[in-house]
Structure formats: C-alpha cells, structure tokens
Amino acid sequence: MNTDPSPGDKTPGAGRPRDPRIDAAILRATADLLVEIGYSNVTMAAVAERAGTTKTALYRRWSSKAELVHEAAFPVTPTAIQTPPGDIAADLRAMIEAARDVFTSPVVRSALPGLIADLSADADLAGRVGARFTDLFAAVRNRLHDAVERGEVRAGVDPDQLVNLIGGATLLALLQAPDDLTAPAWVDRTTDILLHGVMA
C-alpha cells in the first residue's frame, strides 16, 4: 500500500536553507528510478530510500511526485538561445535540435507518459510546472522580436505558439517514429517546414 503523504500533509521548510547535496541526490535517484522501473512505479518513498533521505525532505522541496519527476527529467530549463543572434533559421534549427535531444533522453522518455497524464488531470499542477519554462518563452520572444525588426519574420507570429509547435512536433515524432527523430534529417525537415511553411 502506498503510504506517501498527500501534498497537504507535507512538512514546510520553516526557514531552513535547502542543502544542494540533498537536492542533487534526490533528483539523481528519481532519474535513475524512472529509467529502471518507470513512472507509475516510482513513489516518494522509493526515491527517499534511494537518495538516503526521508519523504519529509522530499515534500519539503516538491509538493508532488509529478513536480519532482518534472525537475528530474528537465533539470535545466533554457534561459537563452545559444546560437548567435541575427539568423532566425539558425535559431529555429537550434530550438528544434534542443527539443529533440531533450525528448529522446532515457529519463524523459520514461517520465513522459505518466507525467502527461498527471499534468492533464491537474490544471494547477500543470501551471506550476509550466512556469519553469518562463525564461525559455521570453528568450524565444526576444529572438522573434529581433527577427521582425530585421525583416526576417512577419509581425504577429506568436512566440508561445512557436514553442508549442516545436514541442508538439517533437513529442508526436517520439511516439510515432522514434527512429526518424534521432536522424539529423528530421531536424532539417522540421526546420524547413517551420521556416518556409507549406505554400509553393
């Protein structure tokens, strides 16, 4: 029987600074367990035991398994686009390639099915998790603004929708044609469609 406490039973961190070594051990344990036993079998108790800590320590840091798993699967959210500014085609290709690399990692592939189900069932949780990507959306917004100023991109392109298109295309390819996703040609074809559209 699962004895994990509910989020409402978690012990708040009463002003005590978090130990980054414990954080790292918990995230590493979560990632390892995801690959070994899958999302549905990962519990806060199992993570605590693997990390050598307590469930209280976990709930002091993350209010739910889904939030913990999300951070373990996506430990670093991009705060900037790494390509030099001035070339929207290079920017798009870099974003698509980065999305492909993230989604094809063993930890993310193990986490996604259960994570999507939990986030779909809890709008508040989805909002908290999505807030981790605020800086990424801002970076895309800035690059698109600069590209519009240079005349490379038409005004009115929604940067948030662009991120959704890249993420959605990558996720669907992961589900339907994972072998194609790992080929460089997939990145090139997807970049071409997003950059030029489908009209002759």
mmCIF file of C-alpha atoms in Angstrom:
data_model
loop_
_atom_site.group_PDB
_atom_site.id
_atom_site.type_symbol
_atom_site.label_atom_id
_atom_site.label_comp_id
_atom_site.label_asym_id
_atom_site.label_seq_id
_atom_site.Cartn_x
_atom_site.Cartn_y
_atom_site.Cartn_z
ATOM 1 C CA MET A 1 0.000 0.000 0.000
ATOM 2 C CA ASN A 2 1.264 3.460 -0.870
ATOM 3 C CA THR A 3 1.944 5.343 2.346
ATOM 4 C CA ASP A 4 3.182 8.535 0.737
ATOM 5 C CA PRO A 5 1.548 11.516 2.453
ATOM 6 C CA SER A 6 -0.680 13.782 0.464
ATOM 7 C CA PRO A 7 0.698 17.201 -0.533
ATOM 8 C CA GLY A 8 -1.430 18.690 2.214
ATOM 9 C CA ASP A 9 0.465 16.596 4.782
ATOM 10 C CA LYS A 10 3.886 17.785 3.717
ATOM 11 C CA THR A 11 6.122 19.449 6.241
ATOM 12 C CA PRO A 12 7.020 23.000 5.203
ATOM 13 C CA GLY A 13 10.612 24.097 5.273
ATOM 14 C CA ALA A 14 10.473 26.554 8.142
ATOM 15 C CA GLY A 15 13.234 28.872 7.098
ATOM 16 C CA ARG A 16 15.895 26.173 6.946
ATOM 17 C CA PRO A 17 18.104 26.564 3.838
ATOM 18 C CA ARG A 18 17.969 23.671 1.416
ATOM 19 C CA ASP A 19 21.064 21.524 1.149
ATOM 20 C CA PRO A 20 22.025 21.329 -2.544
ATOM 21 C CA ARG A 21 23.668 17.945 -1.953
ATOM 22 C CA ILE A 22 20.339 16.503 -0.816
ATOM 23 C CA ASP A 23 18.567 18.117 -3.770
ATOM 24 C CA ALA A 24 21.072 16.580 -6.181
ATOM 25 C CA ALA A 25 20.814 13.138 -4.556
ATOM 26 C CA ILE A 26 17.011 13.222 -4.760
ATOM 27 C CA LEU A 27 16.956 14.288 -8.409
ATOM 28 C CA ARG A 28 19.569 11.691 -9.342
ATOM 29 C CA ALA A 29 17.643 8.967 -7.502
ATOM 30 C CA THR A 30 14.428 9.999 -9.254
ATOM 31 C CA ALA A 31 16.061 9.922 -12.678
ATOM 32 C CA ASP A 32 17.615 6.516 -12.041
ATOM 33 C CA LEU A 33 14.341 5.027 -10.809
ATOM 34 C CA LEU A 34 12.401 6.398 -13.761
ATOM 35 C CA VAL A 35 14.646 4.536 -16.178
ATOM 36 C CA GLU A 36 14.757 1.397 -14.044
ATOM 37 C CA ILE A 37 11.097 0.938 -13.044
ATOM 38 C CA GLY A 38 9.023 3.541 -14.914
ATOM 39 C CA TYR A 39 6.902 6.479 -13.807
ATOM 40 C CA SER A 40 3.970 4.527 -12.410
ATOM 41 C CA ASN A 41 6.209 2.532 -10.065
ATOM 42 C CA VAL A 42 8.175 5.499 -8.734
ATOM 43 C CA THR A 43 6.997 6.610 -5.288
ATOM 44 C CA MET A 44 8.241 9.306 -2.986
ATOM 45 C CA ALA A 45 9.176 6.564 -0.512
ATOM 46 C CA ALA A 46 11.273 4.749 -3.118
ATOM 47 C CA VAL A 47 13.039 7.971 -4.093
ATOM 48 C CA ALA A 48 13.746 8.831 -0.457
ATOM 49 C CA GLU A 49 15.205 5.383 0.177
ATOM 50 C CA ARG A 50 17.394 5.510 -2.948
ATOM 51 C CA ALA A 51 18.575 9.037 -2.108
ATOM 52 C CA GLY A 52 19.290 8.189 1.538
ATOM 53 C CA THR A 53 16.864 10.753 2.908
ATOM 54 C CA THR A 54 13.243 10.963 4.114
ATOM 55 C CA LYS A 55 9.864 11.550 2.488
ATOM 56 C CA THR A 56 9.568 14.654 4.661
ATOM 57 C CA ALA A 57 12.695 16.034 2.976
ATOM 58 C CA LEU A 58 11.138 15.366 -0.435
ATOM 59 C CA TYR A 59 7.817 17.013 0.367
ATOM 60 C CA ARG A 60 9.648 19.988 1.848
ATOM 61 C CA ARG A 61 11.071 20.568 -1.631
ATOM 62 C CA TRP A 62 8.409 19.247 -4.056
ATOM 63 C CA SER A 63 4.673 19.139 -3.361
ATOM 64 C CA SER A 64 4.005 16.112 -5.578
ATOM 65 C CA LYS A 65 5.648 13.277 -7.464
ATOM 66 C CA ALA A 66 4.854 14.951 -10.767
ATOM 67 C CA GLU A 67 6.717 18.132 -9.816
ATOM 68 C CA LEU A 68 9.699 16.117 -8.605
ATOM 69 C CA VAL A 69 9.746 13.992 -11.749
ATOM 70 C CA HIS A 70 9.458 17.050 -13.970
ATOM 71 C CA GLU A 71 12.523 18.624 -12.391
ATOM 72 C CA ALA A 72 14.429 15.344 -12.581
ATOM 73 C CA ALA A 73 13.546 14.897 -16.253
ATOM 74 C CA PHE A 74 14.085 18.564 -17.156
ATOM 75 C CA PRO A 75 16.736 19.649 -14.626
ATOM 76 C CA VAL A 76 17.837 22.730 -16.530
ATOM 77 C CA THR A 77 15.315 24.903 -18.303
ATOM 78 C CA PRO A 78 16.925 27.068 -21.011
ATOM 79 C CA THR A 79 17.171 30.760 -20.237
ATOM 80 C CA ALA A 80 18.633 31.765 -23.599
ATOM 81 C CA ILE A 81 19.035 30.516 -27.148
ATOM 82 C CA GLN A 82 22.648 29.559 -27.641
ATOM 83 C CA THR A 83 23.031 30.463 -31.328
ATOM 84 C CA PRO A 84 24.449 33.920 -32.118
ATOM 85 C CA PRO A 85 21.657 36.442 -32.756
ATOM 86 C CA GLY A 86 20.906 37.578 -36.288
ATOM 87 C CA ASP A 87 19.829 34.373 -38.059
ATOM 88 C CA ILE A 88 16.275 33.136 -37.437
ATOM 89 C CA ALA A 89 16.887 29.946 -39.439
ATOM 90 C CA ALA A 90 19.768 29.024 -37.132
ATOM 91 C CA ASP A 91 17.632 29.936 -34.122
ATOM 92 C CA LEU A 92 14.803 27.656 -35.240
ATOM 93 C CA ARG A 93 17.136 24.780 -36.008
ATOM 94 C CA ALA A 94 18.799 25.134 -32.603
ATOM 95 C CA MET A 95 15.430 25.118 -30.821
ATOM 96 C CA ILE A 96 14.230 22.039 -32.722
ATOM 97 C CA GLU A 97 17.503 20.197 -32.174
ATOM 98 C CA ALA A 98 17.441 21.020 -28.451
ATOM 99 C CA ALA A 99 13.852 19.773 -28.152
ATOM 100 C CA ARG A 100 14.780 16.562 -29.980
ATOM 101 C CA ASP A 101 17.755 15.960 -27.671
ATOM 102 C CA VAL A 102 15.651 16.505 -24.547
ATOM 103 C CA PHE A 103 12.743 14.296 -25.607
ATOM 104 C CA THR A 104 14.970 11.404 -26.679
ATOM 105 C CA SER A 105 16.859 11.186 -23.390
ATOM 106 C CA PRO A 106 16.096 7.933 -21.490
ATOM 107 C CA VAL A 107 14.826 9.773 -18.409
ATOM 108 C CA VAL A 108 12.376 11.950 -20.336
ATOM 109 C CA ARG A 109 11.129 9.028 -22.406
ATOM 110 C CA SER A 110 10.454 7.098 -19.202
ATOM 111 C CA ALA A 111 8.764 10.029 -17.475
ATOM 112 C CA LEU A 112 6.566 11.445 -20.218
ATOM 113 C CA PRO A 113 3.560 9.065 -20.357
ATOM 114 C CA GLY A 114 2.779 9.267 -16.650
ATOM 115 C CA LEU A 115 3.779 12.897 -16.357
ATOM 116 C CA ILE A 116 1.449 13.931 -19.171
ATOM 117 C CA ALA A 117 -1.419 12.028 -17.555
ATOM 118 C CA ASP A 118 -0.881 13.677 -14.167
ATOM 119 C CA LEU A 119 -0.489 17.171 -15.606
ATOM 120 C CA SER A 120 -3.589 16.748 -17.767
ATOM 121 C CA ALA A 121 -5.645 15.883 -14.694
ATOM 122 C CA ASP A 122 -4.464 18.834 -12.577
ATOM 123 C CA ALA A 123 -4.541 22.309 -14.106
ATOM 124 C CA ASP A 124 -2.890 23.944 -11.083
ATOM 125 C CA LEU A 125 -0.042 21.451 -11.176
ATOM 126 C CA ALA A 126 0.379 21.959 -14.915
ATOM 127 C CA GLY A 127 0.588 25.703 -14.332
ATOM 128 C CA ARG A 128 3.276 25.354 -11.673
ATOM 129 C CA VAL A 129 5.306 23.021 -13.852
ATOM 130 C CA GLY A 130 4.861 25.208 -16.926
ATOM 131 C CA ALA A 131 6.140 28.225 -15.000
ATOM 132 C CA ARG A 132 9.591 26.618 -15.045
ATOM 133 C CA PHE A 133 9.774 27.472 -18.773
ATOM 134 C CA THR A 134 9.055 31.193 -18.387
ATOM 135 C CA ASP A 135 12.619 32.172 -19.276
ATOM 136 C CA LEU A 136 12.615 29.954 -22.369
ATOM 137 C CA PHE A 137 9.461 31.585 -23.697
ATOM 138 C CA ALA A 138 10.999 35.009 -23.013
ATOM 139 C CA ALA A 139 14.143 34.050 -24.955
ATOM 140 C CA VAL A 140 12.077 32.941 -27.968
ATOM 141 C CA ARG A 141 10.000 36.098 -27.729
ATOM 142 C CA ASN A 142 13.147 38.250 -27.809
ATOM 143 C CA ARG A 143 14.630 36.413 -30.800
ATOM 144 C CA LEU A 144 11.382 36.717 -32.758
ATOM 145 C CA HIS A 145 11.121 40.412 -31.947
ATOM 146 C CA ASP A 146 14.653 40.966 -33.232
ATOM 147 C CA ALA A 147 13.900 38.923 -36.378
ATOM 148 C CA VAL A 148 10.796 41.034 -37.044
ATOM 149 C CA GLU A 149 12.891 44.179 -36.646
ATOM 150 C CA ARG A 150 15.359 42.806 -39.228
ATOM 151 C CA GLY A 151 12.541 41.925 -41.619
ATOM 152 C CA GLU A 152 13.215 38.169 -41.419
ATOM 153 C CA VAL A 153 9.909 37.290 -39.734
ATOM 154 C CA ARG A 154 6.457 38.751 -40.317
ATOM 155 C CA ALA A 155 4.932 40.683 -37.476
ATOM 156 C CA GLY A 156 2.313 38.866 -35.464
ATOM 157 C CA VAL A 157 3.994 35.470 -35.164
ATOM 158 C CA ASP A 158 3.141 34.156 -31.690
ATOM 159 C CA PRO A 159 6.349 33.061 -29.910
ATOM 160 C CA ASP A 160 4.464 30.898 -27.404
ATOM 161 C CA GLN A 161 2.717 29.100 -30.254
ATOM 162 C CA LEU A 162 6.067 28.588 -31.960
ATOM 163 C CA VAL A 163 7.403 26.833 -28.854
ATOM 164 C CA ASN A 164 4.230 24.726 -28.734
ATOM 165 C CA LEU A 165 4.658 23.721 -32.373
ATOM 166 C CA ILE A 166 8.249 22.655 -31.835
ATOM 167 C CA GLY A 167 7.439 20.721 -28.673
ATOM 168 C CA GLY A 168 4.318 19.149 -30.171
ATOM 169 C CA ALA A 169 6.064 18.058 -33.358
ATOM 170 C CA THR A 170 8.883 16.520 -31.345
ATOM 171 C CA LEU A 171 6.561 14.699 -28.960
ATOM 172 C CA LEU A 172 4.429 13.270 -31.772
ATOM 173 C CA ALA A 173 7.512 12.107 -33.655
ATOM 174 C CA LEU A 174 8.758 10.457 -30.462
ATOM 175 C CA LEU A 175 5.508 8.496 -30.224
ATOM 176 C CA GLN A 176 5.086 7.637 -33.906
ATOM 177 C CA ALA A 177 8.548 7.473 -35.450
ATOM 178 C CA PRO A 178 11.273 7.498 -32.784
ATOM 179 C CA ASP A 179 13.906 6.173 -35.206
ATOM 180 C CA ASP A 180 13.280 9.080 -37.595
ATOM 181 C CA LEU A 181 13.540 11.548 -34.717
ATOM 182 C CA THR A 182 17.146 10.666 -33.995
ATOM 183 C CA ALA A 183 18.279 11.337 -37.574
ATOM 184 C CA PRO A 184 19.691 14.788 -38.436
ATOM 185 C CA ALA A 185 17.348 14.862 -41.433
ATOM 186 C CA TRP A 186 14.339 15.125 -39.102
ATOM 187 C CA VAL A 187 15.699 18.352 -37.644
ATOM 188 C CA ASP A 188 16.377 19.726 -41.127
ATOM 189 C CA ARG A 189 12.892 18.851 -42.471
ATOM 190 C CA THR A 190 11.110 20.256 -39.433
ATOM 191 C CA THR A 191 13.153 23.453 -39.572
ATOM 192 C CA ASP A 192 12.319 23.854 -43.267
ATOM 193 C CA ILE A 193 8.566 23.481 -42.690
ATOM 194 C CA LEU A 194 8.507 25.928 -39.784
ATOM 195 C CA LEU A 195 10.690 28.419 -41.618
ATOM 196 C CA HIS A 196 9.046 28.320 -45.034
ATOM 197 C CA GLY A 197 5.590 26.852 -44.426
ATOM 198 C CA VAL A 198 3.929 24.615 -46.992
ATOM 199 C CA MET A 199 2.810 27.028 -49.689
ATOM 200 C CA ALA A 200 4.603 26.910 -53.050
#
